[in-house]
Short mmCIF file of C-alpha atoms in Angstrom, two decimals:
data_model
loop_
_atom_site.label_atom_id
_atom_site.label_comp_id
_atom_site.label_asym_id
_atom_site.label_seq_id
_atom_site.Cartn_x
_atom_site.Cartn_y
_atom_site.Cartn_z
CA ASP R 1 97.54 99.72 89.65
CA LEU R 2 98.94 102.73 91.52
CA GLU R 3 97.42 105.29 89.16
CA THR R 4 93.86 104.05 89.67
CA SER R 5 94.07 102.93 93.31
CA GLY R 6 93.52 106.34 94.86
CA LEU R 7 96.83 106.05 96.71
CA ASN R 8 99.15 109.06 96.88
CA THR R 9 102.24 108.27 94.84
CA ILE R 10 104.79 110.35 92.96
CA SER R 11 106.27 108.76 89.87
CA TYR R 12 109.77 109.60 88.76
CA LEU R 13 110.37 111.28 85.42
CA ASP R 14 113.62 109.55 84.59
CA SER R 15 116.24 107.32 86.18
CA GLN R 16 119.90 106.59 85.62
CA ASP R 17 122.08 104.26 87.65
CA ASN R 18 121.17 104.98 91.30
CA THR R 19 119.58 108.37 90.60
CA MET R 20 115.93 109.19 89.97
CA LEU R 21 114.50 112.47 88.71
CA PHE R 22 111.19 113.51 90.29
CA PRO R 23 108.91 116.43 89.48
CA PHE R 24 109.14 119.24 92.01
CA PHE R 25 106.95 118.75 95.07
CA GLU R 26 106.93 120.13 98.60
CA GLY R 27 107.27 117.65 101.42
CA VAL R 28 109.38 116.28 104.27
CA PRO R 29 110.79 112.73 104.24
CA LEU R 30 109.04 110.69 106.91
CA HIS R 31 112.34 109.70 108.55
CA LYS R 32 113.02 113.40 109.21
CA PHE R 33 109.47 114.29 110.24
CA VAL R 34 109.20 111.52 112.84
CA GLY R 35 112.24 112.90 114.70
CA MET R 36 110.89 116.45 114.88
CA GLU R 37 109.45 117.72 118.13
CA GLU R 38 106.17 118.63 116.44
CA SER R 39 105.69 115.06 115.21
CA ILE R 40 104.27 114.09 118.62
CA GLU R 41 101.74 116.92 118.48
CA GLN R 42 100.91 115.90 114.91
CA PHE R 43 100.86 112.16 115.48
CA GLU R 44 97.92 111.82 113.11
CA VAL R 45 100.49 112.24 110.33
CA ILE R 46 102.27 109.07 111.49
CA GLU R 47 98.88 107.36 111.71
CA ASN R 48 98.27 108.50 108.13
CA ALA R 49 101.50 106.78 107.05
CA VAL R 50 100.42 103.48 108.59
CA MET R 51 96.87 103.80 107.25
CA HIS R 52 98.12 104.62 103.76
CA LEU R 53 100.19 101.44 103.72
CA THR R 54 97.31 99.39 105.13
CA LYS R 55 94.97 100.75 102.46
CA ALA R 56 97.41 99.63 99.77
CA HIS R 57 97.65 96.15 101.29
CA ASP R 58 93.85 95.89 101.55
CA GLU R 59 93.76 96.49 97.79
CA GLY R 60 96.42 93.85 97.16
CA ILE R 61 99.18 96.37 96.44
CA THR R 62 102.68 96.28 97.92
CA PHE R 63 105.06 99.14 97.20
CA GLY R 64 108.30 97.20 97.61
CA ASP R 65 111.06 99.01 99.45
CA ARG R 66 109.27 100.75 102.33
CA TRP R 67 111.47 102.67 104.63
CA CYS R 68 111.05 106.23 105.77
CA THR R 69 113.10 107.87 103.01
CA ASN R 70 110.60 106.57 100.44
CA THR R 71 107.63 108.13 102.20
CA PHE R 72 106.98 111.87 102.26
CA VAL R 73 104.78 114.05 104.44
CA LEU R 74 103.08 116.71 102.35
CA PRO R 75 102.17 120.17 103.73
CA THR R 76 98.57 118.98 104.08
CA GLY R 77 99.65 116.14 106.38
CA GLU R 78 98.90 113.60 103.68
CA ILE R 79 101.35 110.87 102.77
CA ALA R 80 102.97 110.31 99.38
CA GLU R 81 105.02 107.26 98.43
CA VAL R 82 107.96 107.26 96.00
CA ASP R 83 110.51 104.75 94.68
CA PHE R 84 109.02 101.44 93.52
CA ASP R 85 112.08 99.90 91.93
CA LEU R 86 112.09 96.77 94.12
CA GLU R 87 109.47 94.05 93.88
CA LEU R 88 108.68 91.82 96.84
CA GLN R 89 107.63 88.36 95.74
CA GLY R 90 106.03 85.69 97.87
CA GLU R 91 102.82 84.73 99.64
CA PRO R 92 100.72 87.94 99.84
CA THR R 93 100.13 88.00 103.60
CA ARG R 94 103.81 87.36 104.27
CA VAL R 95 104.92 90.09 101.89
CA ALA R 96 102.44 92.64 103.32
CA THR R 97 103.51 91.74 106.87
CA PHE R 98 107.17 92.24 105.97
CA GLU R 99 106.39 95.64 104.48
CA LEU R 100 104.43 96.70 107.58
CA ALA R 101 107.29 95.54 109.84
CA GLN R 102 109.76 97.54 107.77
CA THR R 103 107.62 100.65 108.13
CA ILE R 104 107.05 100.29 111.88
CA TYR R 105 110.72 99.58 112.55
CA HIS R 106 111.88 102.68 110.70
CA LEU R 107 109.21 104.89 112.30
CA ILE R 108 110.59 103.94 115.71
CA HIS R 109 114.25 103.90 114.65
CA PHE R 110 114.28 107.43 113.24
CA ALA R 111 112.04 108.91 115.95
CA ASP R 112 115.29 109.44 117.92
CA GLN R 113 114.42 111.52 121.02
CA ASN R 114 110.73 110.85 120.33
CA ARG R 115 111.08 107.06 120.35
CA ARG R 116 109.30 106.36 123.61
CA GLN R 117 106.38 108.62 122.76
CA VAL R 118 106.08 107.36 119.19
CA THR R 119 106.16 103.77 120.43
CA ASP R 120 103.52 104.47 123.09
CA LYS R 121 101.27 106.13 120.55
CA LEU R 122 101.72 103.36 117.96
CA VAL R 123 100.82 100.71 120.56
CA SER R 124 97.77 102.72 121.64
CA PHE R 125 96.77 103.26 118.01
CA TYR R 126 96.79 99.52 117.25
CA GLN R 127 95.11 98.61 120.52
CA GLN R 128 92.26 100.98 119.64
CA ASN R 129 92.14 99.81 116.01
CA LYS R 130 92.73 96.07 116.27
CA GLU R 131 90.98 95.46 112.97
CA LEU R 132 93.94 97.06 111.17
CA LEU R 133 96.04 93.98 111.94
CA ALA R 134 93.36 91.51 110.88
CA ASN R 135 94.91 90.87 107.46
CA TYR R 136 98.47 90.49 108.75
CA ASP R 137 100.29 87.62 110.40
CA THR R 138 101.03 89.28 113.74
CA GLU R 139 103.29 86.48 114.93
CA LEU R 140 105.34 86.90 111.78
CA LEU R 141 105.24 90.67 112.27
CA SER R 142 106.98 90.18 115.61
CA THR R 143 109.57 87.89 114.01
CA PHE R 144 110.31 90.42 111.28
CA LEU R 145 110.66 93.20 113.86
CA PHE R 146 113.06 90.99 115.83
CA GLY R 147 115.05 90.44 112.67
CA GLN R 148 115.21 94.07 111.61
CA THR R 149 116.43 95.04 115.07
CA ARG R 150 119.02 92.26 115.16
CA PHE R 151 120.33 93.33 111.77
CA PHE R 152 120.99 96.89 112.94
CA VAL R 153 122.35 95.75 116.31
CA GLU R 154 124.85 93.50 114.51
CA ASN R 155 125.56 96.06 111.78
CA TYR R 156 125.58 99.23 113.86
CA GLU R 157 128.45 100.64 111.79
CA THR R 158 126.34 100.54 108.66
CA LYS R 159 127.71 102.14 105.50
CA ASN R 160 124.43 104.01 105.00
CA GLU R 161 125.00 107.50 106.41
CA LEU R 162 121.29 107.91 107.19
CA TYR R 163 121.68 105.48 110.08
CA GLU R 164 124.75 107.11 111.60
CA GLY R 165 124.20 108.29 115.15
CA PHE R 166 121.04 106.25 115.70
CA VAL R 167 121.36 103.43 118.23
CA PRO R 168 119.03 100.54 117.25
CA PRO R 169 115.78 100.79 119.28
CA LYS R 170 115.88 97.43 121.07
CA GLU R 171 113.80 98.46 124.07
CA GLU R 172 111.19 100.30 122.02
CA ILE R 173 110.73 97.43 119.55
CA SER R 174 110.32 95.08 122.54
CA GLN R 175 107.75 97.46 123.98
CA PHE R 176 105.82 97.61 120.71
CA ILE R 177 105.67 93.83 120.32
CA GLN R 178 104.60 93.37 123.92
CA GLY R 179 101.98 96.08 123.38
CA ILE R 180 100.31 94.21 120.53
CA LYS R 181 100.81 90.80 122.17
CA PRO R 182 97.11 90.45 123.13
CA MET R 183 96.44 90.58 119.39
CA ASN R 184 99.08 87.91 118.76
CA ASP R 185 99.21 84.20 119.35
CA GLU R 186 99.80 83.68 123.09
CA SER R 187 102.78 81.47 122.27
CA ILE R 188 104.90 84.49 121.31
CA PRO R 189 107.63 84.79 123.96
CA SER R 190 108.54 87.96 125.77
CA ILE R 191 111.52 89.77 124.32
CA VAL R 192 114.44 90.11 126.68
CA VAL R 193 117.67 89.20 124.88
CA PHE R 194 117.80 89.94 121.17
CA ASP R 195 120.83 87.82 120.41
CA ARG R 196 118.85 84.72 121.31
CA GLN R 197 116.11 85.37 118.81
CA PRO R 198 115.94 83.30 115.63
CA ASN R 199 117.57 84.71 112.52
CA LEU R 200 115.24 86.55 110.20
CA GLN R 201 114.48 84.61 107.06
CA VAL R 202 112.39 86.58 104.61
CA MET R 203 110.71 84.34 102.11
CA THR R 204 110.76 86.93 99.38
CA SER R 205 113.06 87.76 96.53
CA PHE R 206 113.94 91.08 94.96
CA SER R 207 114.07 91.84 91.29
#
């Protein structure tokens, strides 16, 4: 239950069609924050975003649609999650791993000019905190990251204006997966050519 979990969430007041009404709050969407120059100096905020999601998963909670526009950075540096209108259904570890992959992909994607630094810091963060991946399927995490990248490579002219002007981060996603490879099954291949990777098949449904 989100209200008793201790997680930072902001519930909407009302909704109609594709519009939701939220109470007033001060914050920056994570997809905008991660591309700011100061985000590298305040990388602990990005760590907070990952930790907040991990805490939810440790308590058996998945938010649903996790991409950077549904996560806000508050003035305190804390993270707040919004928009829980999609439900991921499936085996719990698989669902949590998909949600983590979605978050990591979008952190790197929207980092823009900060991509290399954000990727380096994310790899270092997980290498120093290996226990944070203990409850995830890291081989599947790599597969999901492959799939997310392939989707945006093949659909670069997406209709979603938020993605316009952002080239999919193929090299950085490869770097991230190679960086956590010691924590993965050794059978995971190196990533060189994305169009030879298997298609992403997410064993979840949305309702």
